[in-house]
mmCIF file of C-alpha atoms and ligand atoms in Angstrom:
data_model
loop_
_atom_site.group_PDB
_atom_site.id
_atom_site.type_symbol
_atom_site.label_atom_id
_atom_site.label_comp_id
_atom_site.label_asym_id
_atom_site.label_seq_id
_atom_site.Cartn_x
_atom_site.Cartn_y
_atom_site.Cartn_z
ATOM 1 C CA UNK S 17 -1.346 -13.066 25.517
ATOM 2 C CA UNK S 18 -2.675 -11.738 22.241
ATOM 3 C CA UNK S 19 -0.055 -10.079 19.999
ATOM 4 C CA UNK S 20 -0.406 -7.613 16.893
ATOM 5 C CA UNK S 21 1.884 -5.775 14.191
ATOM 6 C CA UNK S 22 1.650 -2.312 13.673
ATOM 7 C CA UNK S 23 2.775 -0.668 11.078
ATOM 8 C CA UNK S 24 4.307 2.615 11.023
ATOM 9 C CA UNK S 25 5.647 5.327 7.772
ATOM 10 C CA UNK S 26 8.031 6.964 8.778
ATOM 11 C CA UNK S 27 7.246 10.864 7.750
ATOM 12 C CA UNK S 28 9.232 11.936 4.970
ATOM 13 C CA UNK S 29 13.287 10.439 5.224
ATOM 14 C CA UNK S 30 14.948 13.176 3.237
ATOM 15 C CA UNK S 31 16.936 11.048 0.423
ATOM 16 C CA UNK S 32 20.033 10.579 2.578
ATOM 17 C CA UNK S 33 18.157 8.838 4.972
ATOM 18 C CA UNK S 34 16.839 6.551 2.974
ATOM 19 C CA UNK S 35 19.762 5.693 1.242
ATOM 20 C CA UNK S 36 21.467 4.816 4.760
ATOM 21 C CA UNK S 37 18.481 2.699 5.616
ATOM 22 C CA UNK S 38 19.067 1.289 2.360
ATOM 23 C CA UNK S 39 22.833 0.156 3.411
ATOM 24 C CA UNK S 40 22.101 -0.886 6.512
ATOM 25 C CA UNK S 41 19.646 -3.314 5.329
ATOM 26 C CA UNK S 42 22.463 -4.694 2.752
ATOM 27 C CA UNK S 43 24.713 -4.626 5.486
ATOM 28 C CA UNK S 44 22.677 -6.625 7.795
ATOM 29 C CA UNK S 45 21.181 -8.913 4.967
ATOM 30 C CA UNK S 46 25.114 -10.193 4.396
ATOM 31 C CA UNK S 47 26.138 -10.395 7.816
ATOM 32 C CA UNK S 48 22.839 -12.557 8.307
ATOM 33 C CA UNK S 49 24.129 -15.285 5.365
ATOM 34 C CA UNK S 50 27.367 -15.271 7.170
ATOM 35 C CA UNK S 51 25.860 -15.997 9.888
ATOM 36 C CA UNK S 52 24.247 -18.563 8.377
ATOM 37 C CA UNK S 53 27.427 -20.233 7.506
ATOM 38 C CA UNK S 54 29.080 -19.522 11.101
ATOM 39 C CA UNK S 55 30.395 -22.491 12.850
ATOM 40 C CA UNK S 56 29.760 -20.669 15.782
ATOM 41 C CA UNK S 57 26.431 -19.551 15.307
ATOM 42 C CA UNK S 58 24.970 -20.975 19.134
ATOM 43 C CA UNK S 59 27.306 -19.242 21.120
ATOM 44 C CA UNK S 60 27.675 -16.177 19.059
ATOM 45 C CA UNK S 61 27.649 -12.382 20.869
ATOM 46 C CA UNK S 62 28.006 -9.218 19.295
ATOM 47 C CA UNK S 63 31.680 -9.665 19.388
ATOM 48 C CA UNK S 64 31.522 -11.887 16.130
ATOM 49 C CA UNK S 65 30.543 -9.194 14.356
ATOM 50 C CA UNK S 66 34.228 -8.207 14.469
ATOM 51 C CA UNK S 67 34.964 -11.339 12.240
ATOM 52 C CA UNK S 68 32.504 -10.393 9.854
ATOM 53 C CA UNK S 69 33.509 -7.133 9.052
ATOM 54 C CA UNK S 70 35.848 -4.206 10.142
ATOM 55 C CA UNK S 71 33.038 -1.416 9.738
ATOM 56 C CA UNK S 72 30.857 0.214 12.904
ATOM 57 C CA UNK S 73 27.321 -1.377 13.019
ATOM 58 C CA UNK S 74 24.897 -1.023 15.824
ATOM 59 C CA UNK S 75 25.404 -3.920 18.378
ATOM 60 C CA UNK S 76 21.359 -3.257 18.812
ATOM 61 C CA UNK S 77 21.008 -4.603 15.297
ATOM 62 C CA UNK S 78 23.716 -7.331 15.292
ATOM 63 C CA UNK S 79 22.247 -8.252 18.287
ATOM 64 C CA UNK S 80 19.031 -8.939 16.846
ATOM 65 C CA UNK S 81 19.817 -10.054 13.281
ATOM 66 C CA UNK S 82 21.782 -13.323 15.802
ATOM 67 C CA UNK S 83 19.137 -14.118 17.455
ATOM 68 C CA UNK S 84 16.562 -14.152 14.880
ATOM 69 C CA UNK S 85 19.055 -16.009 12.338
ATOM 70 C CA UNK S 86 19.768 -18.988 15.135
ATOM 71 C CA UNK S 87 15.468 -19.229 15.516
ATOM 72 C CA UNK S 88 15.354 -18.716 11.549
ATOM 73 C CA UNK S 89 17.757 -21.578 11.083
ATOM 74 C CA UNK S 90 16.149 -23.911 13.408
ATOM 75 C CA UNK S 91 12.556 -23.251 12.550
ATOM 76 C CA UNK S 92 13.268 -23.206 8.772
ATOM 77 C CA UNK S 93 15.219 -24.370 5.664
ATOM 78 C CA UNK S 94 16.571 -21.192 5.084
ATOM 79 C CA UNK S 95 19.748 -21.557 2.518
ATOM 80 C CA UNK S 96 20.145 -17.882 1.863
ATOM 81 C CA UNK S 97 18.229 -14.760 3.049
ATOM 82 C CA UNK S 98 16.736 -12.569 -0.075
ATOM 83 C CA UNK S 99 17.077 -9.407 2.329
ATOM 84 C CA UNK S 100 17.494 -9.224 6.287
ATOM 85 C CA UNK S 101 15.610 -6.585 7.008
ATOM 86 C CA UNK S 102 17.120 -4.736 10.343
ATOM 87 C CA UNK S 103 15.645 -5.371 13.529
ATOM 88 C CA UNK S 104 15.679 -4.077 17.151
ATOM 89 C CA UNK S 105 14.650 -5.129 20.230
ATOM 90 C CA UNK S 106 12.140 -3.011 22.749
ATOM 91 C CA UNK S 107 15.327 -1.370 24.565
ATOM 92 C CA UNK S 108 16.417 -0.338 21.130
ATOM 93 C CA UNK S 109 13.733 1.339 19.843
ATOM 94 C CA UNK S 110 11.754 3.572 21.366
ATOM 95 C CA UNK S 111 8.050 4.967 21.040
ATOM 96 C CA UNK S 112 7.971 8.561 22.046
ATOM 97 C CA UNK S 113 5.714 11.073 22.362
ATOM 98 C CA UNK S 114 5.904 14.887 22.095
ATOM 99 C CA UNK S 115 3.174 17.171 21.742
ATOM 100 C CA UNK S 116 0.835 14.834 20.822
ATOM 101 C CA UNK S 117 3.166 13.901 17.796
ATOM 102 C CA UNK S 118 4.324 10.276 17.871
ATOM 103 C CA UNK S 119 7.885 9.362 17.176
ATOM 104 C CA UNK S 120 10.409 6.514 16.937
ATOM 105 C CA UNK S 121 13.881 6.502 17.696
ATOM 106 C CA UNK S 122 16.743 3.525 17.004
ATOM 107 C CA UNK S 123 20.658 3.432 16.656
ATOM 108 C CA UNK S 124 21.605 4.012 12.602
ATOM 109 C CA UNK S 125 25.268 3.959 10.748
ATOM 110 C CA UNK S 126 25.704 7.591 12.555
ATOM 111 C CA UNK S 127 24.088 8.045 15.134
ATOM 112 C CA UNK S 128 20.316 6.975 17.110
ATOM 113 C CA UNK S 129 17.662 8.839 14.857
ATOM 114 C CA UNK S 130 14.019 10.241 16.087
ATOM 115 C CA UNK S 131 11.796 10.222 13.142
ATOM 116 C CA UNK S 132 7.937 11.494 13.274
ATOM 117 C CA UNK S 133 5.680 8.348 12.169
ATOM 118 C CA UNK S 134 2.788 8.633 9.966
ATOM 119 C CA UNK S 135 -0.210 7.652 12.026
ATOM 120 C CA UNK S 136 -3.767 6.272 11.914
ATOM 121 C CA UNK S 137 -6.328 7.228 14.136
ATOM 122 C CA UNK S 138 -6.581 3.989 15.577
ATOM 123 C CA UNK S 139 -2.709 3.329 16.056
ATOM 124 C CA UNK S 140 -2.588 6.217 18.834
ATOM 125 C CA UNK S 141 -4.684 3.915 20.630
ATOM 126 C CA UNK S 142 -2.185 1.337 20.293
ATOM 127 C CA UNK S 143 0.495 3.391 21.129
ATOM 128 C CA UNK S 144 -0.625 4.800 24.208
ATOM 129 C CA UNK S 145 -1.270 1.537 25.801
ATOM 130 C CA UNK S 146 2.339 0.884 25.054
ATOM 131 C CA UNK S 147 3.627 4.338 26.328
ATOM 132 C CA UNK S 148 1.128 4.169 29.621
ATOM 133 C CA UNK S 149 2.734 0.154 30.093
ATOM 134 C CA UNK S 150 -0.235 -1.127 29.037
ATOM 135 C CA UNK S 151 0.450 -3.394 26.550
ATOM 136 C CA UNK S 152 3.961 -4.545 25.772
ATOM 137 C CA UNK S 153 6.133 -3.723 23.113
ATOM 138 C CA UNK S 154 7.937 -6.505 21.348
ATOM 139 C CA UNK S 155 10.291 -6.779 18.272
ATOM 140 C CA UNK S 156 10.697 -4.317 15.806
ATOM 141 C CA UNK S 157 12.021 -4.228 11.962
ATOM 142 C CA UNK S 158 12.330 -1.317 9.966
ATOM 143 C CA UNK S 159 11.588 -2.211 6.210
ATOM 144 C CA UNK S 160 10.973 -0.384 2.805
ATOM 145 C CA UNK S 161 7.687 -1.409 0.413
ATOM 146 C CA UNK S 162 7.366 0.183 -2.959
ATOM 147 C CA UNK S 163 9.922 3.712 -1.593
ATOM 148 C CA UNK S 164 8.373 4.144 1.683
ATOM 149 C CA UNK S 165 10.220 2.868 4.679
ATOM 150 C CA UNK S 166 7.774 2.032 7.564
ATOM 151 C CA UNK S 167 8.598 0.245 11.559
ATOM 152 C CA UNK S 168 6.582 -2.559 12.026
ATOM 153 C CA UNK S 169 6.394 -2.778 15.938
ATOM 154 C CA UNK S 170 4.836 -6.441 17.668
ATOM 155 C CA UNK S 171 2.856 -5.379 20.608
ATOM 156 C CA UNK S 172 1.573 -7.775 23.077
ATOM 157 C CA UNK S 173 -1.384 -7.486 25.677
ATOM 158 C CA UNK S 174 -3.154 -9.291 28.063
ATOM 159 C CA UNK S 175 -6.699 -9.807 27.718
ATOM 160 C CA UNK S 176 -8.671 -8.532 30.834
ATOM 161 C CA UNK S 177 -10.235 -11.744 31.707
ATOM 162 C CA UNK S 178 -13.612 -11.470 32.861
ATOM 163 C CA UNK S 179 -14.921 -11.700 36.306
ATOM 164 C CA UNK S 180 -17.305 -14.115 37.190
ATOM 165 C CA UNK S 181 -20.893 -12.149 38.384
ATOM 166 C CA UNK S 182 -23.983 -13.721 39.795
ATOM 167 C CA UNK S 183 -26.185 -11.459 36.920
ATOM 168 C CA UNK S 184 -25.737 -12.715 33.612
ATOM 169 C CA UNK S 185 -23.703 -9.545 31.483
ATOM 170 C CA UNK S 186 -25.870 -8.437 28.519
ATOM 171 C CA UNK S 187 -24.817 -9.539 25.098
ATOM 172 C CA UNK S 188 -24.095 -7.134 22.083
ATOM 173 C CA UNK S 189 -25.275 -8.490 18.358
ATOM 174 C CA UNK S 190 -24.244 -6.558 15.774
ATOM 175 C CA UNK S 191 -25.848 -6.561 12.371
ATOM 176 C CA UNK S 192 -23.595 -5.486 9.438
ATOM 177 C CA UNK S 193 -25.265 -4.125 5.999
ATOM 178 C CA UNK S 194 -25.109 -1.878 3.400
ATOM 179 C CA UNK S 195 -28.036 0.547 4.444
ATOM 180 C CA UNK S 196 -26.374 0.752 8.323
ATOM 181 C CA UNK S 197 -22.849 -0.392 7.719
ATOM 182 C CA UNK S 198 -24.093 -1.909 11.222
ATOM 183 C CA UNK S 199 -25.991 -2.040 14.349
ATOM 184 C CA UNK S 200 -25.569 -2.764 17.615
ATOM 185 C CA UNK S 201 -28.005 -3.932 19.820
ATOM 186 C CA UNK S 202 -27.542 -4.353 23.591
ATOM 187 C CA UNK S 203 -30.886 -5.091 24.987
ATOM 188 C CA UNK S 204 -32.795 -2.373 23.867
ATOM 189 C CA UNK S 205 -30.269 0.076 23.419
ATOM 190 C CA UNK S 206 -28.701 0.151 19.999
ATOM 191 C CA UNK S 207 -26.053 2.024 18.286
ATOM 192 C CA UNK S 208 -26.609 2.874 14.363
ATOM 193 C CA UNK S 209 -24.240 3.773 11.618
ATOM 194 C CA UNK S 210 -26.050 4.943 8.598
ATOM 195 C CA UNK S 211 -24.559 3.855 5.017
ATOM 196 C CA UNK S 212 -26.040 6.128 2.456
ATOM 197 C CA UNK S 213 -22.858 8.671 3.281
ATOM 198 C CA UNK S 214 -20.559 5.747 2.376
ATOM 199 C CA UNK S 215 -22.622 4.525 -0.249
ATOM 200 C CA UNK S 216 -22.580 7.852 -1.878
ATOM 201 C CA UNK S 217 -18.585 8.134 -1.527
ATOM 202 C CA UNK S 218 -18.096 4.779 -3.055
ATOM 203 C CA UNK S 219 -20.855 5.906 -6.116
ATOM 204 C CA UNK S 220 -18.435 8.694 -6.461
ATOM 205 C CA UNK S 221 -15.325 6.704 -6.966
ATOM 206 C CA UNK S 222 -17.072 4.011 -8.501
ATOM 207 C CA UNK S 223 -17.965 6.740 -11.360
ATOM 208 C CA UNK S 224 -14.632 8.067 -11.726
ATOM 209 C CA UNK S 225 -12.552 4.709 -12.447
ATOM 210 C CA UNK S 226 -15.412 4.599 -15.440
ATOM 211 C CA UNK S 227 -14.579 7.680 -16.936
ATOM 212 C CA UNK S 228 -10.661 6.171 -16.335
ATOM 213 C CA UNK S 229 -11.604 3.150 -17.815
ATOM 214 C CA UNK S 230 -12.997 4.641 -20.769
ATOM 215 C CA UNK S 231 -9.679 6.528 -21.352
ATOM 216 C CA UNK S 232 -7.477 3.635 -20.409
ATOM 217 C CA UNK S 233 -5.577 5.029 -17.521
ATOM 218 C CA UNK S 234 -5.124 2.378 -16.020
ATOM 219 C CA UNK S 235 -2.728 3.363 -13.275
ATOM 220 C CA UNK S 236 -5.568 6.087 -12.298
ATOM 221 C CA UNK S 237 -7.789 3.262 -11.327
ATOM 222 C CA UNK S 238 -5.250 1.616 -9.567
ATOM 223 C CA UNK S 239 -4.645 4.740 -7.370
ATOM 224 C CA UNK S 240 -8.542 5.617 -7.324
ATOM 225 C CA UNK S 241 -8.996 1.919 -5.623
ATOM 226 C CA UNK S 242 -6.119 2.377 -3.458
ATOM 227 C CA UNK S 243 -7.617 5.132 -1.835
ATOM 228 C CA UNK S 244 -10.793 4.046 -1.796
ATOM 229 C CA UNK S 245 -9.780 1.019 0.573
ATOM 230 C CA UNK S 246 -7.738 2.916 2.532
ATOM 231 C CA UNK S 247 -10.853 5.746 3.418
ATOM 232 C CA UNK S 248 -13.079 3.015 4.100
ATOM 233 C CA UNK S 249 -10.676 0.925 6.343
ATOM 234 C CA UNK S 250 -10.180 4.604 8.278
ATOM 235 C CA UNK S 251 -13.987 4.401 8.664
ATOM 236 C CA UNK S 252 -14.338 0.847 10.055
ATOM 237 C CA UNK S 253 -11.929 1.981 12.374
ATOM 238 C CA UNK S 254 -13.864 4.500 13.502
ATOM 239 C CA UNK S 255 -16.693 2.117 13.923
ATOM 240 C CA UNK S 256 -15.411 -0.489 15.113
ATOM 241 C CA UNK S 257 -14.029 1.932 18.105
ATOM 242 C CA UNK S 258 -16.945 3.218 18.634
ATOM 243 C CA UNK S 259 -19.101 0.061 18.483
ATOM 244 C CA UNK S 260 -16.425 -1.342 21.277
ATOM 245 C CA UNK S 261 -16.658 1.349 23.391
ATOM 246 C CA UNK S 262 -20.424 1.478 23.364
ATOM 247 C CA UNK S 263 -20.011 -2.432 24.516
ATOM 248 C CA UNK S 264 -17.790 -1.085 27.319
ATOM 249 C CA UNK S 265 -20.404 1.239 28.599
ATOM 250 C CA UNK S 266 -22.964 -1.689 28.749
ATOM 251 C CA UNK S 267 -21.353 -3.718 30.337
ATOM 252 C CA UNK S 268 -21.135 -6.276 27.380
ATOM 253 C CA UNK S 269 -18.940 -9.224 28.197
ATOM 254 C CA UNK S 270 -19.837 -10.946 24.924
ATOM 255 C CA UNK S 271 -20.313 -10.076 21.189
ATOM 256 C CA UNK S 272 -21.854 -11.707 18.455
ATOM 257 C CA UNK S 273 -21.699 -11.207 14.590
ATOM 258 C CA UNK S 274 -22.624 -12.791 11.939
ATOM 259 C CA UNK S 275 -20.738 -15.274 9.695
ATOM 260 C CA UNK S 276 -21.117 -14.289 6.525
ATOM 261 C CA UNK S 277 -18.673 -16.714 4.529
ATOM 262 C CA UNK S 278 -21.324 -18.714 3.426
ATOM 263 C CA UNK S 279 -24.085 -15.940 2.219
ATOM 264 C CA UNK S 280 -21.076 -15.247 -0.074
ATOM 265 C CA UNK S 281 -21.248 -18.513 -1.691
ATOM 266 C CA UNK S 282 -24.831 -19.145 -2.238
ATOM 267 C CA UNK S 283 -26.109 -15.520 -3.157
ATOM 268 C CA UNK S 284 -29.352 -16.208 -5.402
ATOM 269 C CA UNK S 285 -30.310 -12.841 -6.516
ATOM 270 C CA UNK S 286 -28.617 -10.365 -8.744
ATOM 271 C CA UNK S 287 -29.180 -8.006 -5.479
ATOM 272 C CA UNK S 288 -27.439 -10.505 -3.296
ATOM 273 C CA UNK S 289 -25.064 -11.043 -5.767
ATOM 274 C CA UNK S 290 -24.099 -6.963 -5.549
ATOM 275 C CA UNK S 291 -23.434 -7.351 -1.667
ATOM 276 C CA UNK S 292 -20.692 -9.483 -2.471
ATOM 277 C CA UNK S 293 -18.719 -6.370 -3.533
ATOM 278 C CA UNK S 294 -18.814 -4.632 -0.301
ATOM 279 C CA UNK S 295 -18.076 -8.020 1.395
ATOM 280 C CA UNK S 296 -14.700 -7.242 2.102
ATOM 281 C CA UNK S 297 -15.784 -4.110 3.783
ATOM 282 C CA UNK S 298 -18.076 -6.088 6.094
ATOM 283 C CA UNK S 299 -15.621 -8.789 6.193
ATOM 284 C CA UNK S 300 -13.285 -6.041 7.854
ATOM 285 C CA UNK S 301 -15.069 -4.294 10.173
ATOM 286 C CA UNK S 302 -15.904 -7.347 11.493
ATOM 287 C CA UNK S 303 -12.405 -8.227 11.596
ATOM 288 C CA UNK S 304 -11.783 -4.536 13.660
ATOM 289 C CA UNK S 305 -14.329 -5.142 16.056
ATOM 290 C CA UNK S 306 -13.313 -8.608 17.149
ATOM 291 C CA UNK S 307 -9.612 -7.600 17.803
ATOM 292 C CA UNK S 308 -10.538 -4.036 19.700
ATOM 293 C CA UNK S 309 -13.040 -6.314 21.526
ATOM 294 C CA UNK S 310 -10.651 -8.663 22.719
ATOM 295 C CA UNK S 311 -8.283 -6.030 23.473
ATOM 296 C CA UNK S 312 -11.013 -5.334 25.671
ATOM 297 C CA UNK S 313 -11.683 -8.914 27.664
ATOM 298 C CA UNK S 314 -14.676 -9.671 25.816
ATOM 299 C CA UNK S 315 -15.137 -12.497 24.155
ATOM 300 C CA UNK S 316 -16.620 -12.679 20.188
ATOM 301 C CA UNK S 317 -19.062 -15.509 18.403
ATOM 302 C CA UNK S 318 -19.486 -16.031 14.774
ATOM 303 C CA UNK S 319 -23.279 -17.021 14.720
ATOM 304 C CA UNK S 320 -25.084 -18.898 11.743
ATOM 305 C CA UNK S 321 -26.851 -16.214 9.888
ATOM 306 C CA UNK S 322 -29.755 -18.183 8.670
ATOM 307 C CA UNK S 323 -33.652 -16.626 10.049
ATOM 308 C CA UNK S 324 -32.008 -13.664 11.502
ATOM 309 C CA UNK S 325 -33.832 -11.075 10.010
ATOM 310 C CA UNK S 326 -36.662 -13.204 9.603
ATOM 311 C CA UNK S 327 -37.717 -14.511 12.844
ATOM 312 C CA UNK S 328 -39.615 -12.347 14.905
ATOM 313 C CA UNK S 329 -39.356 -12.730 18.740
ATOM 314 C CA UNK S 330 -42.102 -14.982 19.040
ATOM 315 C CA UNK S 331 -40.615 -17.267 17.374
ATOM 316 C CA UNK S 332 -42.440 -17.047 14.032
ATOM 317 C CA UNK S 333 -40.460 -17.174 10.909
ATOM 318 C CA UNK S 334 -41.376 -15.993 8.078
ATOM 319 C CA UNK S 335 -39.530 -14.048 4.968
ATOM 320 C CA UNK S 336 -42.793 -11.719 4.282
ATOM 321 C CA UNK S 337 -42.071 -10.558 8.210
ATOM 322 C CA UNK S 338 -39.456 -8.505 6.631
ATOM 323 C CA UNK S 339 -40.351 -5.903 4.358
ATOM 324 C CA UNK S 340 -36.772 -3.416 3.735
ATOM 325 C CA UNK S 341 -36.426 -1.124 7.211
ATOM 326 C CA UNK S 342 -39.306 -2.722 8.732
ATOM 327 C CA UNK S 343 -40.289 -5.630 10.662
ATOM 328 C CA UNK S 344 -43.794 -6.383 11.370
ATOM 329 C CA UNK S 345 -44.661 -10.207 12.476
ATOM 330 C CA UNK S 346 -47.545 -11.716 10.599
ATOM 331 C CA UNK S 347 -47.917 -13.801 13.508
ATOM 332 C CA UNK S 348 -47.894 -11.659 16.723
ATOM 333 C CA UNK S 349 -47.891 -7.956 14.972
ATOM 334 C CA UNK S 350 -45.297 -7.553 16.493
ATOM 335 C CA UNK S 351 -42.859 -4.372 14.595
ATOM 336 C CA UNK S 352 -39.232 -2.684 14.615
ATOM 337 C CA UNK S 353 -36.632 -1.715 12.952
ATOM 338 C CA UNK S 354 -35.679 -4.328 10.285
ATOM 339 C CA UNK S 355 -32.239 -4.088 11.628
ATOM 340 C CA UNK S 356 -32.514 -3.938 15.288
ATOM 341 C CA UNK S 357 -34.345 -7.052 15.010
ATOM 342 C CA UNK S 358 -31.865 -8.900 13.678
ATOM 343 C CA UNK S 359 -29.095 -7.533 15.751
ATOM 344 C CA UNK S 360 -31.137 -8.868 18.675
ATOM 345 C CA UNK S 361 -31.291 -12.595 17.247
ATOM 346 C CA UNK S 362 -27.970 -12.585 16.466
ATOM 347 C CA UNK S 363 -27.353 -11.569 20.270
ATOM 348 C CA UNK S 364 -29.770 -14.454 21.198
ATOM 349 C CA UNK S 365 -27.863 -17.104 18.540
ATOM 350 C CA UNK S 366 -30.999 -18.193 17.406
ATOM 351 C CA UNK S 367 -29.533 -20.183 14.585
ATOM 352 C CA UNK S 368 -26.796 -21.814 16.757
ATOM 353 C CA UNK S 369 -22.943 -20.710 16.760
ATOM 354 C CA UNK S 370 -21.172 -20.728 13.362
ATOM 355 C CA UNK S 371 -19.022 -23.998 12.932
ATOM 356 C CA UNK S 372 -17.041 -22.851 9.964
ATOM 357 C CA UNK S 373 -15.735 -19.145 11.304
ATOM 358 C CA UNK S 374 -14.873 -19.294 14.843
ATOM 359 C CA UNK S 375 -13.233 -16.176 16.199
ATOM 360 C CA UNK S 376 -9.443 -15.980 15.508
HETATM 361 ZN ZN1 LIG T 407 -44.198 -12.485 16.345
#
């Protein structure tokens, strides 16, 4: 069973809302240190909520905030809770859908509240599994971060576990960079995604935060990065979706990638050097396609990245086989795409699976 978080905004509480989520999470934070001190605590039911206080609070909540305080207490030295965020179980809040617009609904102070959710492409995906049974919804907490209030729902799936076949499945490598954010090879099919549209977009921004920096505004840049990271972790979603669904097509039981902690570490060139800045970019969409992948049955490899894109098929290696888009073997003559070559020796592991970044 594989389980993730996703987080949810809620769209817009008007004031009044927020100041009632606002109670109830003071409400529920006290009743938790109570609890805390409760002599009772192992067999408690919703019923000692009575001793706590004489005011109306969900059972749904008080339910939950008992059971997570008797784990909280068990698993950890917890003396007094900060802030007990509320929680609900599966029956308690609900995912719905209406028209294509997502909602979620749980018992408040008045009364059980739908409220439209902000959503990312991707989290439909997640969403509908839940709504069409399947994957499995867990826990769920609504919270506040810097205003906004957000549900953070734990859903839980089951792998498909592959079938055993007599033919051997084809294996996807996929190459990530900075002029193709990445391809994937199956065979000799592959599936590009050019990175001079996001390498413009990023120029743009980059250019901005220097005219900000020049005039100090220093909260401008802040924003300017903010958003920045949040359009390019749309588009590895989008990638990464795609990318997994062109592995579904094929047939692809297994995917490799690269592990690119150590090129990090020992970058020798000024050049090299500047590829560390969109690490964290690669880093993530490499982090997207493993989950969506395994959300799929397939299984992912980290693969040493050494020779990769200098080893031609033959065998011969050789750093003047490379020269930018193109390969061309000094050995064999043999010549492609720069990229699709090394997509296909990272399908073939040719350096050996990575032993420091195995897949999470
Ligand atoms: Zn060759």
């Amino acid at each position: 069973m594989e389980t993730i978080s996703l987080k949810l905004e809620l769209l817009n509480p008007t004031k009044a809302k927020k100041e009632m989520y606002k109670e109830m999470t003071n409400i529920n934070t006290s009743f938790a240190n109570w609890l805390l001190e409760y002599q009772g605590l192992k067999d408690a039911t919703s019923k000692v909520y009575k001793l706590f206080s004489d005011g109306k609070f969900p059972s749904a909540i008080v339910n939950q905030t008992i059971r997570e305080v008797k784990s909280k207490k068990n698993n950890q030295k917890a003396k007094v809770f900060r802030r007990f965020w509320c929680g609900f179980n599966n029956q308690n809040l609900k995912v719905e859908k209406e028209n294509n617009l997502y909602k979620v609904s749980f018992p408040t102070l008045e009364k059980r509240v739908g409220v439209p959710v902000v959503i990312e492409t991707y989290q439909t995906h997640w969403l509908d599994k839940v709504l069409e049974g399947k994957a499995k919804q867990g826990a769920a907490e609504l919270y506040e971060k810097k205003g906004r209030w957000y549900v953070s729902i734990s859903i839980s799936f089951e792998p498909k576990i592959p079938k055993f076949e007599s033919i051997k499945p084809p294996i996807m490598g996929i190459d990530v960079g900075l002029n193709y954010l990445a391809v994937a090879m199956v065979g000799t099919t592959s599936l590009f995604f050019k990175g001079n549209e996001a390498a413009f977009i990023r120029r743009k921004y980059a250019s901005k935060r220097r005219v900000l920096g020049q005039n100090k505004k220093l909260d401008a840049i802040r924003k300017s990065k903010n958003k920045e990271s949040q359009w390019m972790k749309e588009l590895n979603h989008v990638i990464s979706r795609k990318i997994v669904n062109f592995a579904l097509e094929n047939g692809v039981r297994l995917i490799r990638m690269e592990d690119l902690t150590g090129i990090r570490k020992t970058a020798k060139s000024k050049k090299e050097a500047g590829r560390n800045l969109h690490s964290w970019a690669q880093y993530q969409l490499q982090t997207f396609i493993e989950y969506k992948a395994k959300m799929e049955g397939m299984e992912v490899q980290y693969v040493n990245p050494y020779n990769t894109s200098q080893m031609c098929k033959c065998g011969y290696v050789d750093k003047n086989n490379r020269n930018r888009h193109l390969f061309q073997c000094g050995k064999c003559g043999y010549k492609s795409h720069a990229d699709v070559n090394a997509g296909l020796n990272i399908s073939k592991c040719v350096s050996g699976i990575s032993k420091k970044k195995k897949a999470s």
